[in-house]
């Protein structure tokens, strides 16, 4: 195998994470091997083990990378838009776009991630961080109480979990465009009827 050119350690690590994303999305966690990940990156297994202790460490890095990208994209409208209707609408659109184009939103991927304690703990921390940001945004920009804000967060989070499952099980029957409109309308109703 021809080794890829010398890169700084952080770039090499990123290269391995990107390769792992591709391999895991095709083969699932159980089917992905460190050898296949290294090969996808154009590296040796030794190079992979220089950066990661084992396959679980690679998986954790993949989950963190995906989670941080998603978190940034989903919360971006909350940082840019003071109008809560517009901010939530943009947030919902971003979340649904992620879901429709994201090959990592497989039940197997997230189910396995949750079974690994450090990954499960990390994901729970990310969910708590998202809730905290949305609750603060709604309290400041929509004048909602903490309880009302938490209720809307829970409603949206639960709805998206259900959409992810439905999209995995019968994606052909999910009209994401209509769903997006319905979720945005429901959120606006919630904002105005409290």
mmCIF file with all atom_site columns, C-alpha atoms in Angstrom:
data_model
loop_
_atom_site.group_PDB
_atom_site.id
_atom_site.type_symbol
_atom_site.label_atom_id
_atom_site.label_alt_id
_atom_site.label_comp_id
_atom_site.label_asym_id
_atom_site.label_entity_id
_atom_site.label_seq_id
_atom_site.pdbx_PDB_ins_code
_atom_site.Cartn_x
_atom_site.Cartn_y
_atom_site.Cartn_z
_atom_site.occupancy
_atom_site.B_iso_or_equiv
_atom_site.pdbx_formal_charge
_atom_site.auth_seq_id
_atom_site.auth_comp_id
_atom_site.auth_asym_id
_atom_site.auth_atom_id
_atom_site.pdbx_PDB_model_num
ATOM 1   C CA . UNK A 1 1   ? 0.000   0.000  0.000  1.00 0.00 ? 1   UNK A CA 1
ATOM 2   C CA . UNK A 1 2   ? 1.305   3.422  -0.911 1.00 0.00 ? 2   UNK A CA 1
ATOM 3   C CA . UNK A 1 3   ? 1.482   5.556  2.251  1.00 0.00 ? 3   UNK A CA 1
ATOM 4   C CA . UNK A 1 4   ? -0.163  8.982  2.051  1.00 0.00 ? 4   UNK A CA 1
ATOM 5   C CA . UNK A 1 5   ? 2.159   11.999 2.364  1.00 0.00 ? 5   UNK A CA 1
ATOM 6   C CA . UNK A 1 6   ? 3.439   13.149 5.757  1.00 0.00 ? 6   UNK A CA 1
ATOM 7   C CA . UNK A 1 7   ? 0.899   15.323 7.574  1.00 0.00 ? 7   UNK A CA 1
ATOM 8   C CA . UNK A 1 8   ? 0.855   17.035 10.966 1.00 0.00 ? 8   UNK A CA 1
ATOM 9   C CA . UNK A 1 9   ? -0.588  14.793 13.702 1.00 0.00 ? 9   UNK A CA 1
ATOM 10  C CA . UNK A 1 10  ? -3.916  16.658 13.962 1.00 0.00 ? 10  UNK A CA 1
ATOM 11  C CA . UNK A 1 11  ? -4.510  16.512 10.210 1.00 0.00 ? 11  UNK A CA 1
ATOM 12  C CA . UNK A 1 12  ? -3.624  12.811 10.162 1.00 0.00 ? 12  UNK A CA 1
ATOM 13  C CA . UNK A 1 13  ? -6.077  12.202 13.019 1.00 0.00 ? 13  UNK A CA 1
ATOM 14  C CA . UNK A 1 14  ? -8.794  14.078 11.099 1.00 0.00 ? 14  UNK A CA 1
ATOM 15  C CA . UNK A 1 15  ? -7.989  12.011 8.008  1.00 0.00 ? 15  UNK A CA 1
ATOM 16  C CA . UNK A 1 16  ? -8.488  8.828  10.047 1.00 0.00 ? 16  UNK A CA 1
ATOM 17  C CA . UNK A 1 17  ? -11.774 10.072 11.534 1.00 0.00 ? 17  UNK A CA 1
ATOM 18  C CA . UNK A 1 18  ? -13.115 10.938 8.074  1.00 0.00 ? 18  UNK A CA 1
ATOM 19  C CA . UNK A 1 19  ? -12.065 7.492  6.804  1.00 0.00 ? 19  UNK A CA 1
ATOM 20  C CA . UNK A 1 20  ? -13.723 5.839  9.809  1.00 0.00 ? 20  UNK A CA 1
ATOM 21  C CA . UNK A 1 21  ? -16.957 7.743  9.095  1.00 0.00 ? 21  UNK A CA 1
ATOM 22  C CA . UNK A 1 22  ? -17.008 6.341  5.564  1.00 0.00 ? 22  UNK A CA 1
ATOM 23  C CA . UNK A 1 23  ? -16.211 2.771  6.615  1.00 0.00 ? 23  UNK A CA 1
ATOM 24  C CA . UNK A 1 24  ? -18.653 2.736  9.542  1.00 0.00 ? 24  UNK A CA 1
ATOM 25  C CA . UNK A 1 25  ? -21.436 4.257  7.425  1.00 0.00 ? 25  UNK A CA 1
ATOM 26  C CA . UNK A 1 26  ? -20.986 1.460  4.868  1.00 0.00 ? 26  UNK A CA 1
ATOM 27  C CA . UNK A 1 27  ? -20.306 -1.492 7.159  1.00 0.00 ? 27  UNK A CA 1
ATOM 28  C CA . UNK A 1 28  ? -21.683 -0.510 10.566 1.00 0.00 ? 28  UNK A CA 1
ATOM 29  C CA . UNK A 1 29  ? -19.603 -0.636 13.724 1.00 0.00 ? 29  UNK A CA 1
ATOM 30  C CA . UNK A 1 30  ? -19.335 -4.421 13.840 1.00 0.00 ? 30  UNK A CA 1
ATOM 31  C CA . UNK A 1 31  ? -18.345 -4.698 10.170 1.00 0.00 ? 31  UNK A CA 1
ATOM 32  C CA . UNK A 1 32  ? -15.790 -1.904 10.298 1.00 0.00 ? 32  UNK A CA 1
ATOM 33  C CA . UNK A 1 33  ? -12.251 -3.049 11.055 1.00 0.00 ? 33  UNK A CA 1
ATOM 34  C CA . UNK A 1 34  ? -9.233  -0.975 11.962 1.00 0.00 ? 34  UNK A CA 1
ATOM 35  C CA . UNK A 1 35  ? -7.592  -2.420 8.862  1.00 0.00 ? 35  UNK A CA 1
ATOM 36  C CA . UNK A 1 36  ? -10.426 -1.177 6.626  1.00 0.00 ? 36  UNK A CA 1
ATOM 37  C CA . UNK A 1 37  ? -10.327 2.259  8.275  1.00 0.00 ? 37  UNK A CA 1
ATOM 38  C CA . UNK A 1 38  ? -6.560  2.548  7.822  1.00 0.00 ? 38  UNK A CA 1
ATOM 39  C CA . UNK A 1 39  ? -6.860  1.390  4.203  1.00 0.00 ? 39  UNK A CA 1
ATOM 40  C CA . UNK A 1 40  ? -9.627  3.942  3.514  1.00 0.00 ? 40  UNK A CA 1
ATOM 41  C CA . UNK A 1 41  ? -7.312  6.658  4.895  1.00 0.00 ? 41  UNK A CA 1
ATOM 42  C CA . UNK A 1 42  ? -4.383  5.385  2.815  1.00 0.00 ? 42  UNK A CA 1
ATOM 43  C CA . UNK A 1 43  ? -2.439  4.507  5.964  1.00 0.00 ? 43  UNK A CA 1
ATOM 44  C CA . UNK A 1 44  ? -1.178  1.483  7.837  1.00 0.00 ? 44  UNK A CA 1
ATOM 45  C CA . UNK A 1 45  ? -2.824  0.004  10.921 1.00 0.00 ? 45  UNK A CA 1
ATOM 46  C CA . UNK A 1 46  ? 0.259   1.172  12.817 1.00 0.00 ? 46  UNK A CA 1
ATOM 47  C CA . UNK A 1 47  ? -0.514  4.772  11.888 1.00 0.00 ? 47  UNK A CA 1
ATOM 48  C CA . UNK A 1 48  ? -4.085  4.299  13.111 1.00 0.00 ? 48  UNK A CA 1
ATOM 49  C CA . UNK A 1 49  ? -2.866  2.845  16.410 1.00 0.00 ? 49  UNK A CA 1
ATOM 50  C CA . UNK A 1 50  ? -0.452  5.750  16.808 1.00 0.00 ? 50  UNK A CA 1
ATOM 51  C CA . UNK A 1 51  ? -3.503  8.048  17.077 1.00 0.00 ? 51  UNK A CA 1
ATOM 52  C CA . UNK A 1 52  ? -6.086  5.708  18.641 1.00 0.00 ? 52  UNK A CA 1
ATOM 53  C CA . UNK A 1 53  ? -5.787  2.944  21.219 1.00 0.00 ? 53  UNK A CA 1
ATOM 54  C CA . UNK A 1 54  ? -8.433  0.701  19.637 1.00 0.00 ? 54  UNK A CA 1
ATOM 55  C CA . UNK A 1 55  ? -11.520 0.630  17.407 1.00 0.00 ? 55  UNK A CA 1
ATOM 56  C CA . UNK A 1 56  ? -13.708 1.930  20.226 1.00 0.00 ? 56  UNK A CA 1
ATOM 57  C CA . UNK A 1 57  ? -11.496 5.037  20.511 1.00 0.00 ? 57  UNK A CA 1
ATOM 58  C CA . UNK A 1 58  ? -11.899 5.623  16.774 1.00 0.00 ? 58  UNK A CA 1
ATOM 59  C CA . UNK A 1 59  ? -15.674 5.211  17.151 1.00 0.00 ? 59  UNK A CA 1
ATOM 60  C CA . UNK A 1 60  ? -15.738 7.700  20.010 1.00 0.00 ? 60  UNK A CA 1
ATOM 61  C CA . UNK A 1 61  ? -13.829 10.203 17.851 1.00 0.00 ? 61  UNK A CA 1
ATOM 62  C CA . UNK A 1 62  ? -16.358 9.670  15.031 1.00 0.00 ? 62  UNK A CA 1
ATOM 63  C CA . UNK A 1 63  ? -19.322 10.189 17.386 1.00 0.00 ? 63  UNK A CA 1
ATOM 64  C CA . UNK A 1 64  ? -17.732 13.351 18.805 1.00 0.00 ? 64  UNK A CA 1
ATOM 65  C CA . UNK A 1 65  ? -17.003 14.735 15.349 1.00 0.00 ? 65  UNK A CA 1
ATOM 66  C CA . UNK A 1 66  ? -20.548 14.093 14.106 1.00 0.00 ? 66  UNK A CA 1
ATOM 67  C CA . UNK A 1 67  ? -22.120 15.370 17.322 1.00 0.00 ? 67  UNK A CA 1
ATOM 68  C CA . UNK A 1 68  ? -20.080 18.580 17.336 1.00 0.00 ? 68  UNK A CA 1
ATOM 69  C CA . UNK A 1 69  ? -20.859 19.285 13.674 1.00 0.00 ? 69  UNK A CA 1
ATOM 70  C CA . UNK A 1 70  ? -24.562 18.702 14.294 1.00 0.00 ? 70  UNK A CA 1
ATOM 71  C CA . UNK A 1 71  ? -24.595 20.775 17.469 1.00 0.00 ? 71  UNK A CA 1
ATOM 72  C CA . UNK A 1 72  ? -22.948 23.718 15.705 1.00 0.00 ? 72  UNK A CA 1
ATOM 73  C CA . UNK A 1 73  ? -25.346 23.566 12.762 1.00 0.00 ? 73  UNK A CA 1
ATOM 74  C CA . UNK A 1 74  ? -28.468 23.164 14.897 1.00 0.00 ? 74  UNK A CA 1
ATOM 75  C CA . UNK A 1 75  ? -27.597 25.945 17.357 1.00 0.00 ? 75  UNK A CA 1
ATOM 76  C CA . UNK A 1 76  ? -26.253 28.417 14.772 1.00 0.00 ? 76  UNK A CA 1
ATOM 77  C CA . UNK A 1 77  ? -29.688 30.081 14.255 1.00 0.00 ? 77  UNK A CA 1
ATOM 78  C CA . UNK A 1 78  ? -30.018 30.596 18.008 1.00 0.00 ? 78  UNK A CA 1
ATOM 79  C CA . UNK A 1 79  ? -26.852 32.686 17.939 1.00 0.00 ? 79  UNK A CA 1
ATOM 80  C CA . UNK A 1 80  ? -27.861 34.703 14.882 1.00 0.00 ? 80  UNK A CA 1
ATOM 81  C CA . UNK A 1 81  ? -31.619 35.243 15.175 1.00 0.00 ? 81  UNK A CA 1
ATOM 82  C CA . UNK A 1 82  ? -33.309 37.173 17.988 1.00 0.00 ? 82  UNK A CA 1
ATOM 83  C CA . UNK A 1 83  ? -36.833 36.543 16.688 1.00 0.00 ? 83  UNK A CA 1
ATOM 84  C CA . UNK A 1 84  ? -37.789 33.193 18.306 1.00 0.00 ? 84  UNK A CA 1
ATOM 85  C CA . UNK A 1 85  ? -40.139 32.164 15.463 1.00 0.00 ? 85  UNK A CA 1
ATOM 86  C CA . UNK A 1 86  ? -37.433 32.693 12.859 1.00 0.00 ? 86  UNK A CA 1
ATOM 87  C CA . UNK A 1 87  ? -34.696 31.207 15.046 1.00 0.00 ? 87  UNK A CA 1
ATOM 88  C CA . UNK A 1 88  ? -36.671 28.036 15.758 1.00 0.00 ? 88  UNK A CA 1
ATOM 89  C CA . UNK A 1 89  ? -37.760 27.742 12.122 1.00 0.00 ? 89  UNK A CA 1
ATOM 90  C CA . UNK A 1 90  ? -34.126 27.861 10.970 1.00 0.00 ? 90  UNK A CA 1
ATOM 91  C CA . UNK A 1 91  ? -33.101 25.421 13.705 1.00 0.00 ? 91  UNK A CA 1
ATOM 92  C CA . UNK A 1 92  ? -35.819 22.951 12.676 1.00 0.00 ? 92  UNK A CA 1
ATOM 93  C CA . UNK A 1 93  ? -34.861 23.245 8.996  1.00 0.00 ? 93  UNK A CA 1
ATOM 94  C CA . UNK A 1 94  ? -31.205 22.620 9.837  1.00 0.00 ? 94  UNK A CA 1
ATOM 95  C CA . UNK A 1 95  ? -32.056 19.589 11.976 1.00 0.00 ? 95  UNK A CA 1
ATOM 96  C CA . UNK A 1 96  ? -34.267 18.040 9.292  1.00 0.00 ? 96  UNK A CA 1
ATOM 97  C CA . UNK A 1 97  ? -31.682 18.706 6.577  1.00 0.00 ? 97  UNK A CA 1
ATOM 98  C CA . UNK A 1 98  ? -29.096 16.933 8.694  1.00 0.00 ? 98  UNK A CA 1
ATOM 99  C CA . UNK A 1 99  ? -31.401 14.008 9.129  1.00 0.00 ? 99  UNK A CA 1
ATOM 100 C CA . UNK A 1 100 ? -32.308 13.639 5.484  1.00 0.00 ? 100 UNK A CA 1
ATOM 101 C CA . UNK A 1 101 ? -28.727 13.765 4.244  1.00 0.00 ? 101 UNK A CA 1
ATOM 102 C CA . UNK A 1 102 ? -26.932 12.113 7.111  1.00 0.00 ? 102 UNK A CA 1
ATOM 103 C CA . UNK A 1 103 ? -25.862 8.546  6.584  1.00 0.00 ? 103 UNK A CA 1
ATOM 104 C CA . UNK A 1 104 ? -24.805 8.270  10.244 1.00 0.00 ? 104 UNK A CA 1
ATOM 105 C CA . UNK A 1 105 ? -28.353 8.538  11.538 1.00 0.00 ? 105 UNK A CA 1
ATOM 106 C CA . UNK A 1 106 ? -28.761 4.794  11.597 1.00 0.00 ? 106 UNK A CA 1
ATOM 107 C CA . UNK A 1 107 ? -30.317 3.033  14.517 1.00 0.00 ? 107 UNK A CA 1
ATOM 108 C CA . UNK A 1 108 ? -27.370 0.634  14.634 1.00 0.00 ? 108 UNK A CA 1
ATOM 109 C CA . UNK A 1 109 ? -24.845 3.480  14.792 1.00 0.00 ? 109 UNK A CA 1
ATOM 110 C CA . UNK A 1 110 ? -26.514 5.329  17.670 1.00 0.00 ? 110 UNK A CA 1
ATOM 111 C CA . UNK A 1 111 ? -27.574 2.145  19.477 1.00 0.00 ? 111 UNK A CA 1
ATOM 112 C CA . UNK A 1 112 ? -23.984 0.939  19.550 1.00 0.00 ? 112 UNK A CA 1
ATOM 113 C CA . UNK A 1 113 ? -22.742 4.380  20.582 1.00 0.00 ? 113 UNK A CA 1
ATOM 114 C CA . UNK A 1 114 ? -25.080 4.390  23.570 1.00 0.00 ? 114 UNK A CA 1
ATOM 115 C CA . UNK A 1 115 ? -23.807 0.969  24.741 1.00 0.00 ? 115 UNK A CA 1
ATOM 116 C CA . UNK A 1 116 ? -20.264 2.306  25.177 1.00 0.00 ? 116 UNK A CA 1
ATOM 117 C CA . UNK A 1 117 ? -20.273 4.146  28.515 1.00 0.00 ? 117 UNK A CA 1
ATOM 118 C CA . UNK A 1 118 ? -17.938 7.008  27.616 1.00 0.00 ? 118 UNK A CA 1
ATOM 119 C CA . UNK A 1 119 ? -19.840 7.607  24.375 1.00 0.00 ? 119 UNK A CA 1
ATOM 120 C CA . UNK A 1 120 ? -23.215 7.415  26.102 1.00 0.00 ? 120 UNK A CA 1
ATOM 121 C CA . UNK A 1 121 ? -22.013 9.851  28.757 1.00 0.00 ? 121 UNK A CA 1
ATOM 122 C CA . UNK A 1 122 ? -20.691 12.205 26.091 1.00 0.00 ? 122 UNK A CA 1
ATOM 123 C CA . UNK A 1 123 ? -23.960 12.112 24.122 1.00 0.00 ? 123 UNK A CA 1
ATOM 124 C CA . UNK A 1 124 ? -25.980 12.775 27.256 1.00 0.00 ? 124 UNK A CA 1
ATOM 125 C CA . UNK A 1 125 ? -23.750 15.768 27.988 1.00 0.00 ? 125 UNK A CA 1
ATOM 126 C CA . UNK A 1 126 ? -24.329 17.055 24.437 1.00 0.00 ? 126 UNK A CA 1
ATOM 127 C CA . UNK A 1 127 ? -28.106 16.667 24.818 1.00 0.00 ? 127 UNK A CA 1
ATOM 128 C CA . UNK A 1 128 ? -27.994 18.539 28.122 1.00 0.00 ? 128 UNK A CA 1
ATOM 129 C CA . UNK A 1 129 ? -25.913 21.287 26.505 1.00 0.00 ? 129 UNK A CA 1
ATOM 130 C CA . UNK A 1 130 ? -28.420 21.614 23.655 1.00 0.00 ? 130 UNK A CA 1
ATOM 131 C CA . UNK A 1 131 ? -31.322 21.777 26.098 1.00 0.00 ? 131 UNK A CA 1
ATOM 132 C CA . UNK A 1 132 ? -29.543 24.427 28.177 1.00 0.00 ? 132 UNK A CA 1
ATOM 133 C CA . UNK A 1 133 ? -28.860 26.583 25.092 1.00 0.00 ? 133 UNK A CA 1
ATOM 134 C CA . UNK A 1 134 ? -32.408 26.296 23.740 1.00 0.00 ? 134 UNK A CA 1
ATOM 135 C CA . UNK A 1 135 ? -33.984 26.957 27.143 1.00 0.00 ? 135 UNK A CA 1
ATOM 136 C CA . UNK A 1 136 ? -31.820 30.064 27.645 1.00 0.00 ? 136 UNK A CA 1
ATOM 137 C CA . UNK A 1 137 ? -32.649 31.266 24.125 1.00 0.00 ? 137 UNK A CA 1
ATOM 138 C CA . UNK A 1 138 ? -36.399 30.823 24.661 1.00 0.00 ? 138 UNK A CA 1
ATOM 139 C CA . UNK A 1 139 ? -36.354 32.483 28.074 1.00 0.00 ? 139 UNK A CA 1
ATOM 140 C CA . UNK A 1 140 ? -34.535 35.535 26.714 1.00 0.00 ? 140 UNK A CA 1
ATOM 141 C CA . UNK A 1 141 ? -36.063 35.869 23.244 1.00 0.00 ? 141 UNK A CA 1
ATOM 142 C CA . UNK A 1 142 ? -39.570 34.438 23.704 1.00 0.00 ? 142 UNK A CA 1
ATOM 143 C CA . UNK A 1 143 ? -40.156 35.378 27.342 1.00 0.00 ? 143 UNK A CA 1
ATOM 144 C CA . UNK A 1 144 ? -40.925 31.754 28.196 1.00 0.00 ? 144 UNK A CA 1
ATOM 145 C CA . UNK A 1 145 ? -40.529 30.303 31.660 1.00 0.00 ? 145 UNK A CA 1
ATOM 146 C CA . UNK A 1 146 ? -37.904 27.637 32.250 1.00 0.00 ? 146 UNK A CA 1
ATOM 147 C CA . UNK A 1 147 ? -40.621 24.962 32.409 1.00 0.00 ? 147 UNK A CA 1
ATOM 148 C CA . UNK A 1 148 ? -42.254 26.125 29.164 1.00 0.00 ? 148 UNK A CA 1
ATOM 149 C CA . UNK A 1 149 ? -38.857 26.210 27.440 1.00 0.00 ? 149 UNK A CA 1
ATOM 150 C CA . UNK A 1 150 ? -37.985 22.737 28.705 1.00 0.00 ? 150 UNK A CA 1
ATOM 151 C CA . UNK A 1 151 ? -41.364 21.441 27.521 1.00 0.00 ? 151 UNK A CA 1
ATOM 152 C CA . UNK A 1 152 ? -40.802 22.787 24.012 1.00 0.00 ? 152 UNK A CA 1
ATOM 153 C CA . UNK A 1 153 ? -37.284 21.322 23.962 1.00 0.00 ? 153 UNK A CA 1
ATOM 154 C CA . UNK A 1 154 ? -38.618 17.926 25.051 1.00 0.00 ? 154 UNK A CA 1
ATOM 155 C CA . UNK A 1 155 ? -41.404 18.071 22.484 1.00 0.00 ? 155 UNK A CA 1
ATOM 156 C CA . UNK A 1 156 ? -38.989 18.897 19.640 1.00 0.00 ? 156 UNK A CA 1
ATOM 157 C CA . UNK A 1 157 ? -36.369 16.396 20.788 1.00 0.00 ? 157 UNK A CA 1
ATOM 158 C CA . UNK A 1 158 ? -38.895 13.578 21.092 1.00 0.00 ? 158 UNK A CA 1
ATOM 159 C CA . UNK A 1 159 ? -40.387 14.433 17.732 1.00 0.00 ? 159 UNK A CA 1
ATOM 160 C CA . UNK A 1 160 ? -36.960 14.344 16.046 1.00 0.00 ? 160 UNK A CA 1
ATOM 161 C CA . UNK A 1 161 ? -36.122 11.022 17.690 1.00 0.00 ? 161 UNK A CA 1
ATOM 162 C CA . UNK A 1 162 ? -39.361 9.637  16.262 1.00 0.00 ? 162 UNK A CA 1
ATOM 163 C CA . UNK A 1 163 ? -38.622 11.058 12.827 1.00 0.00 ? 163 UNK A CA 1
ATOM 164 C CA . UNK A 1 164 ? -35.161 9.479  12.867 1.00 0.00 ? 164 UNK A CA 1
ATOM 165 C CA . UNK A 1 165 ? -36.680 6.082  13.650 1.00 0.00 ? 165 UNK A CA 1
ATOM 166 C CA . UNK A 1 166 ? -39.399 6.479  11.037 1.00 0.00 ? 166 UNK A CA 1
ATOM 167 C CA . UNK A 1 167 ? -36.885 7.652  8.455  1.00 0.00 ? 167 UNK A CA 1
ATOM 168 C CA . UNK A 1 168 ? -34.763 4.537  9.143  1.00 0.00 ? 168 UNK A CA 1
ATOM 169 C CA . UNK A 1 169 ? -37.657 2.111  9.039  1.00 0.00 ? 169 UNK A CA 1
ATOM 170 C CA . UNK A 1 170 ? -39.690 3.468  6.131  1.00 0.00 ? 170 UNK A CA 1
ATOM 171 C CA . UNK A 1 171 ? -37.967 6.454  4.577  1.00 0.00 ? 171 UNK A CA 1
ATOM 172 C CA . UNK A 1 172 ? -40.060 6.292  1.407  1.00 0.00 ? 172 UNK A CA 1
ATOM 173 C CA . UNK A 1 173 ? -43.205 7.181  3.361  1.00 0.00 ? 173 UNK A CA 1
ATOM 174 C CA . UNK A 1 174 ? -41.673 10.195 5.130  1.00 0.00 ? 174 UNK A CA 1
ATOM 175 C CA . UNK A 1 175 ? -42.405 13.488 3.387  1.00 0.00 ? 175 UNK A CA 1
ATOM 176 C CA . UNK A 1 176 ? -39.706 15.631 5.014  1.00 0.00 ? 176 UNK A CA 1
ATOM 177 C CA . UNK A 1 177 ? -40.920 18.808 3.335  1.00 0.00 ? 177 UNK A CA 1
ATOM 178 C CA . UNK A 1 178 ? -44.422 18.417 4.753  1.00 0.00 ? 178 UNK A CA 1
ATOM 179 C CA . UNK A 1 179 ? -43.035 17.302 8.082  1.00 0.00 ? 179 UNK A CA 1
ATOM 180 C CA . UNK A 1 180 ? -40.832 20.396 8.247  1.00 0.00 ? 180 UNK A CA 1
ATOM 181 C CA . UNK A 1 181 ? -43.826 22.654 7.656  1.00 0.00 ? 181 UNK A CA 1
ATOM 182 C CA . UNK A 1 182 ? -45.920 20.805 10.256 1.00 0.00 ? 182 UNK A CA 1
ATOM 183 C CA . UNK A 1 183 ? -43.181 20.958 12.909 1.00 0.00 ? 183 UNK A CA 1
ATOM 184 C CA . UNK A 1 184 ? -42.618 24.665 12.290 1.00 0.00 ? 184 UNK A CA 1
ATOM 185 C CA . UNK A 1 185 ? -46.381 25.359 12.478 1.00 0.00 ? 185 UNK A CA 1
ATOM 186 C CA . UNK A 1 186 ? -46.690 23.300 15.671 1.00 0.00 ? 186 UNK A CA 1
ATOM 187 C CA . UNK A 1 187 ? -43.752 25.168 17.222 1.00 0.00 ? 187 UNK A CA 1
ATOM 188 C CA . UNK A 1 188 ? -45.307 28.531 16.368 1.00 0.00 ? 188 UNK A CA 1
ATOM 189 C CA . UNK A 1 189 ? -48.586 27.408 17.944 1.00 0.00 ? 189 UNK A CA 1
ATOM 190 C CA . UNK A 1 190 ? -46.705 26.412 21.066 1.00 0.00 ? 190 UNK A CA 1
ATOM 191 C CA . UNK A 1 191 ? -45.011 29.825 21.199 1.00 0.00 ? 191 UNK A CA 1
ATOM 192 C CA . UNK A 1 192 ? -48.311 31.701 20.867 1.00 0.00 ? 192 UNK A CA 1
ATOM 193 C CA . UNK A 1 193 ? -50.683 29.548 22.957 1.00 0.00 ? 193 UNK A CA 1
ATOM 194 C CA . UNK A 1 194 ? -48.750 29.242 26.181 1.00 0.00 ? 194 UNK A CA 1
#
